[in-house]
PDB file of C-alpha atoms and ligand atoms in Angstrom:
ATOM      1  CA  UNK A 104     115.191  79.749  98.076  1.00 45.00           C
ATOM      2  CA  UNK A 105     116.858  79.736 101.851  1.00 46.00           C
ATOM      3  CA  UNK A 106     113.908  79.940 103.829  1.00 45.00           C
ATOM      4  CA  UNK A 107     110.787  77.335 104.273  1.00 43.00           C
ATOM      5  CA  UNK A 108     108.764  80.697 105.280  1.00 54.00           C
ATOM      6  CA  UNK A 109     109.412  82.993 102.923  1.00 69.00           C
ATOM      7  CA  UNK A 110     106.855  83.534 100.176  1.00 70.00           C
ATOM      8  CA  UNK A 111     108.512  86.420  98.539  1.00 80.00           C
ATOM      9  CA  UNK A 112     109.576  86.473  95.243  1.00 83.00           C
ATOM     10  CA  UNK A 113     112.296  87.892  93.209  1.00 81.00           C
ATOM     11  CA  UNK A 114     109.903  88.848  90.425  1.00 84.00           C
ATOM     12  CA  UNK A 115     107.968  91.552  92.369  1.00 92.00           C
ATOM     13  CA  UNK A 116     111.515  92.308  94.785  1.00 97.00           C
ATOM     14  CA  UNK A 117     112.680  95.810  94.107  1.00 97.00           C
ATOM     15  CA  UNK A 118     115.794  95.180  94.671  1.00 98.00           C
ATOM     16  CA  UNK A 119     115.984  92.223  92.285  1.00 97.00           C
ATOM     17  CA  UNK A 120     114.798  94.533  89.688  1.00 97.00           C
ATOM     18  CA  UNK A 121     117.581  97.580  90.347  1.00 98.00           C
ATOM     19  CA  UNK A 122     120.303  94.179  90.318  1.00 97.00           C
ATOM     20  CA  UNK A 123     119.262  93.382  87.329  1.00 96.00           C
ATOM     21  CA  UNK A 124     118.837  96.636  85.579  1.00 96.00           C
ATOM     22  CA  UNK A 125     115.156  96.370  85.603  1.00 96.00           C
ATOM     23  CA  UNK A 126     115.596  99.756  87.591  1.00 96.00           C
ATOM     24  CA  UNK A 127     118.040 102.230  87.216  1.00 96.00           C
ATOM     25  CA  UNK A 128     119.966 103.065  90.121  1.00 96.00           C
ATOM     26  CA  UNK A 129     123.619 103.954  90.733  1.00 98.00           C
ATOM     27  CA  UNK A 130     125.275 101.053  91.564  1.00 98.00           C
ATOM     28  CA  UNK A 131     128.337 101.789  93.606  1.00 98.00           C
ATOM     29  CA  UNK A 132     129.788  98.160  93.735  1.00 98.00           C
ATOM     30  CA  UNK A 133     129.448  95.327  91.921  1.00 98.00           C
ATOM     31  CA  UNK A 134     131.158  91.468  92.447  1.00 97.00           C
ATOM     32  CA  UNK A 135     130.135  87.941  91.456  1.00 97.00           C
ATOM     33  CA  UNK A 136     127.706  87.862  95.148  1.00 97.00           C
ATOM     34  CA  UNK A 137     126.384  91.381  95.766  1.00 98.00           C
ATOM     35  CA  UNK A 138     125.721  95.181  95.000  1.00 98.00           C
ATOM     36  CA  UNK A 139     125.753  98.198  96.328  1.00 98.00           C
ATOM     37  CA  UNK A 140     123.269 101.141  96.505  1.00 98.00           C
ATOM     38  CA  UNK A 141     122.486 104.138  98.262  1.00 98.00           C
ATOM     39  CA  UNK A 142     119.342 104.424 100.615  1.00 98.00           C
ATOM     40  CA  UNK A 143     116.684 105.764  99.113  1.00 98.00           C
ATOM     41  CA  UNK A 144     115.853 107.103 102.194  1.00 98.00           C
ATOM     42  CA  UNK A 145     119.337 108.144 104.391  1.00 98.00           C
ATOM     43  CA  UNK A 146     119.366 107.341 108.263  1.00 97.00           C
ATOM     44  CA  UNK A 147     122.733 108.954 108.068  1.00 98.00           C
ATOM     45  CA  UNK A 148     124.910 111.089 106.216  1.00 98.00           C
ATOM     46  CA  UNK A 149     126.131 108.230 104.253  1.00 98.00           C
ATOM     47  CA  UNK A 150     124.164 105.237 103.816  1.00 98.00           C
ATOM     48  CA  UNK A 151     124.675 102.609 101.857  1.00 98.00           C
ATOM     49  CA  UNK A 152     122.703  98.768 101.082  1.00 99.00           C
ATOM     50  CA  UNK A 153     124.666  95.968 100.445  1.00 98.00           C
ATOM     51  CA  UNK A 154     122.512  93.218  98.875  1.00 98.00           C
ATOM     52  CA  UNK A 155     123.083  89.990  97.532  1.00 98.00           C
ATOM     53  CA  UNK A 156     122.609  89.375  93.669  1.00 97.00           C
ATOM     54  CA  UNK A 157     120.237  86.396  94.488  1.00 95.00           C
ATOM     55  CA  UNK A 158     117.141  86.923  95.719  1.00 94.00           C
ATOM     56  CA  UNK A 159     116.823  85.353  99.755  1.00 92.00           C
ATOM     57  CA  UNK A 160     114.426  87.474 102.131  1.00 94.00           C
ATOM     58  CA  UNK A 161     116.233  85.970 105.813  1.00 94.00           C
ATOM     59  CA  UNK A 162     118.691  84.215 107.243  1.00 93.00           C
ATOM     60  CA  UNK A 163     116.455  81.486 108.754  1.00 92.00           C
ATOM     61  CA  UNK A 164     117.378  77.672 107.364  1.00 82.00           C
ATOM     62  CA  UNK A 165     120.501  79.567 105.089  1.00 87.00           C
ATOM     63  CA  UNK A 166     122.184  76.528 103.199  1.00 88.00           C
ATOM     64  CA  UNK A 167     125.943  76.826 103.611  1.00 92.00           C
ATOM     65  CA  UNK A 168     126.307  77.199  99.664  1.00 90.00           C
ATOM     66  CA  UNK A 169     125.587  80.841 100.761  1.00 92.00           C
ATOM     67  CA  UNK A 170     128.109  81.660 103.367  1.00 94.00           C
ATOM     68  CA  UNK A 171     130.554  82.788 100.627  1.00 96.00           C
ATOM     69  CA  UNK A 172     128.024  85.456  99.407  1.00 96.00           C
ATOM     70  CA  UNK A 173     127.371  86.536 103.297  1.00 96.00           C
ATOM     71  CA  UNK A 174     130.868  86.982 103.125  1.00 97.00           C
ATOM     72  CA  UNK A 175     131.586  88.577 100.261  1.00 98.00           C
ATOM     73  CA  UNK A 176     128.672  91.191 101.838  1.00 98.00           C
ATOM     74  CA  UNK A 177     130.646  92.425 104.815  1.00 98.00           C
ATOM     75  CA  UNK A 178     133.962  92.421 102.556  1.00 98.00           C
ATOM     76  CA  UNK A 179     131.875  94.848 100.262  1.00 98.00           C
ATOM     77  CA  UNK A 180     130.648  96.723 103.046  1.00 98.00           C
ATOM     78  CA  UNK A 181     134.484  96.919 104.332  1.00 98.00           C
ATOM     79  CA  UNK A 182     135.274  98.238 100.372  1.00 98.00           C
ATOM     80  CA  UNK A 183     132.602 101.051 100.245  1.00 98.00           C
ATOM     81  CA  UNK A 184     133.306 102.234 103.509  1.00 98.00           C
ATOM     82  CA  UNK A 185     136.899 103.043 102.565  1.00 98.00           C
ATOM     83  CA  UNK A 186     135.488 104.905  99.408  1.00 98.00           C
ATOM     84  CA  UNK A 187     132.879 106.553 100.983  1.00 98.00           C
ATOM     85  CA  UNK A 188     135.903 107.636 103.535  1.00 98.00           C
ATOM     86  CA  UNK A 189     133.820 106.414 106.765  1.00 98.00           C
ATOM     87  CA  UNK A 190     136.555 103.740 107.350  1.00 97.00           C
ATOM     88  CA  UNK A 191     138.781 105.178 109.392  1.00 98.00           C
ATOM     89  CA  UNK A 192     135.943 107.120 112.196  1.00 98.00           C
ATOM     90  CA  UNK A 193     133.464 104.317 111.820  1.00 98.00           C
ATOM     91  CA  UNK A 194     130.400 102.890 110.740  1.00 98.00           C
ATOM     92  CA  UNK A 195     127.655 100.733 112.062  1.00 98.00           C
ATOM     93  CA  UNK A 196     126.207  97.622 110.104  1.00 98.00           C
ATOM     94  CA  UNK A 197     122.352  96.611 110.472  1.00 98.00           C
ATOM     95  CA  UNK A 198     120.595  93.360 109.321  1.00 98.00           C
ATOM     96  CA  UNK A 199     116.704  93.579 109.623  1.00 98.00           C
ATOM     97  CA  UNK A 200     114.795  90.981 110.174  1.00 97.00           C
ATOM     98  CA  UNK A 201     111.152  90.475 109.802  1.00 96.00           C
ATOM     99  CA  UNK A 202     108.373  92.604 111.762  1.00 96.00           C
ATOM    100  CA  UNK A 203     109.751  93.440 115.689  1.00 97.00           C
ATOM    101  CA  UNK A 204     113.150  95.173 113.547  1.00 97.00           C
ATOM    102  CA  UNK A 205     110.916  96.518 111.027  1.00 96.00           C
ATOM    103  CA  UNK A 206     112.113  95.172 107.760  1.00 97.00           C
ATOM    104  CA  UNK A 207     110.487  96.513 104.608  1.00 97.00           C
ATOM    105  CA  UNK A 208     112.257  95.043 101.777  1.00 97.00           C
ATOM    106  CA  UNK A 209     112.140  91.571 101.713  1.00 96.00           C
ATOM    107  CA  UNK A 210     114.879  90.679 100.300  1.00 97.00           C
ATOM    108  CA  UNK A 211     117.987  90.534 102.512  1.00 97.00           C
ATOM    109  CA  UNK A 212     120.010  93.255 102.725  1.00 98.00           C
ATOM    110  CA  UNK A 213     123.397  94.912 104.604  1.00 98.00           C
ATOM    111  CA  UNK A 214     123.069  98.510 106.177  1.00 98.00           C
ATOM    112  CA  UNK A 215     126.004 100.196 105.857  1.00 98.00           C
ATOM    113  CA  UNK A 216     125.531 103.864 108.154  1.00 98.00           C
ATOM    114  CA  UNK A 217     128.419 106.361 108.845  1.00 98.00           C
ATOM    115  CA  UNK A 218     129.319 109.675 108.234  1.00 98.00           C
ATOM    116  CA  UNK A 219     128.671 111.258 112.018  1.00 98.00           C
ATOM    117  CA  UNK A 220     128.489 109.964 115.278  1.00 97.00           C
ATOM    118  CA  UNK A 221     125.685 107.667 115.713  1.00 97.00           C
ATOM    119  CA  UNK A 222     125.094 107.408 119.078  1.00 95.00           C
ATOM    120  CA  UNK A 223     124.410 103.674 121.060  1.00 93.00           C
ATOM    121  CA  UNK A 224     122.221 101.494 119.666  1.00 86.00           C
ATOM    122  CA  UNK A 225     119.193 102.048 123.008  1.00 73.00           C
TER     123      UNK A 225
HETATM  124  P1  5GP B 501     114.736  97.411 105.787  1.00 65.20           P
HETATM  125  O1  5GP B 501     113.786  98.201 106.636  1.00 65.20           O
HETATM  126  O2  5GP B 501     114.032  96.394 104.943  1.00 65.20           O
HETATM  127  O3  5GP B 501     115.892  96.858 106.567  1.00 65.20           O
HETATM  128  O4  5GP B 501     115.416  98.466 104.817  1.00 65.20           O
HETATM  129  C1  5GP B 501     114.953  98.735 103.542  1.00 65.20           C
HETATM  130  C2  5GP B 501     115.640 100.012 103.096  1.00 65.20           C
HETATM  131  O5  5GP B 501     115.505 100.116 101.689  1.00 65.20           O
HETATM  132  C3  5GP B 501     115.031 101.277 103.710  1.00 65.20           C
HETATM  133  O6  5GP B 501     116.035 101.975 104.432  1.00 65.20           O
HETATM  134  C4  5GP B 501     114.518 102.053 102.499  1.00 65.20           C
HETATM  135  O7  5GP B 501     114.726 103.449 102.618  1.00 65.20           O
HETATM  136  C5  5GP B 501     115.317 101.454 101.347  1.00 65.20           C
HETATM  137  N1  5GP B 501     114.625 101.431 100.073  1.00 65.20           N
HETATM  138  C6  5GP B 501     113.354 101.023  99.836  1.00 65.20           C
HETATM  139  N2  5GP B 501     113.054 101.107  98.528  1.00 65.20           N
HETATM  140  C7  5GP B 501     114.176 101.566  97.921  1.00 65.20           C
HETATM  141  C8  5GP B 501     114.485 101.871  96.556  1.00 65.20           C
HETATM  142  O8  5GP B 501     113.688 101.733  95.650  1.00 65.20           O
HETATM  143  N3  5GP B 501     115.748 102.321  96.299  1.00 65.20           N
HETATM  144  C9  5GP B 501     116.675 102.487  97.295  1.00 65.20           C
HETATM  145  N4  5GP B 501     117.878 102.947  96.933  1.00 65.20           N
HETATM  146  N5  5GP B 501     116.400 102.219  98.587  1.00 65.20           N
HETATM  147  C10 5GP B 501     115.174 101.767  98.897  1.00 65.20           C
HETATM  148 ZN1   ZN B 502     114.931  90.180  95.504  1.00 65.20          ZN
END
């Protein structure tokens, strides 16, 4: 566990349980660090959650062992952007979290939003 505040755990985690089969769910990536699903819910015409295999809810007090899996997330997000062909006009990334960005799932995840023009961020 990364963070001294975080009482989650992967046994109730949703997305612990699609990782690990528990749920069925397309999975539209798969490497040794993360997955990748679609929103259940889509901000955008495509969008996409990158989320690490592990269960961690933030990035408070991260331990450098898992740099190489925050990595391996925005190489992944890089991947299904060029096969959800949202590469080349763009795409936005979002990390949520706790309460003032509104983060539901606690375990941490990658936005991945394209597909149209989004707008600014205000
Ligand atoms: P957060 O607000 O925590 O950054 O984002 C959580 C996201 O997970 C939301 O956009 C929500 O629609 C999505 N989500 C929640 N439950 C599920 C689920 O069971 N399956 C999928 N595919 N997405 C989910
Ligand atoms: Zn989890």
């Amino acid at each position: 566990m990364s963070s001294d505040t975080d009482s989650s755990t992967a046994q109730d985690c949703i997305f612990c349980k699609i990782g690990g089969g528990e749920i069925e769910s397309e999975i539209l990536y798969r490497d040794d660090h993360c997955f990748v699903i679609r929103d259940i819910a889509p901000k955008a015409p495509v969008h996409l959650l990158v989320i690490p295999n592990e269960h961690f809810t933030y990035l408070t007090n991260l331990s450098p062992e898992f740099y190489t899996t925050i990595g391996s997330m925005f190489a992944a997000a890089e991947e299904v952007a060029k096969r959800e062909d949202i590469h080349s006009a763009g795409y936005r990334l979002v990390v949520n979290q706790r309460d003032d960005a509104g983060q539901q799932v606690p375990h941490l995840h990658l936005h991945v939003l394209g597909g149209k023009p989004l707008g600014g961020m205000g």
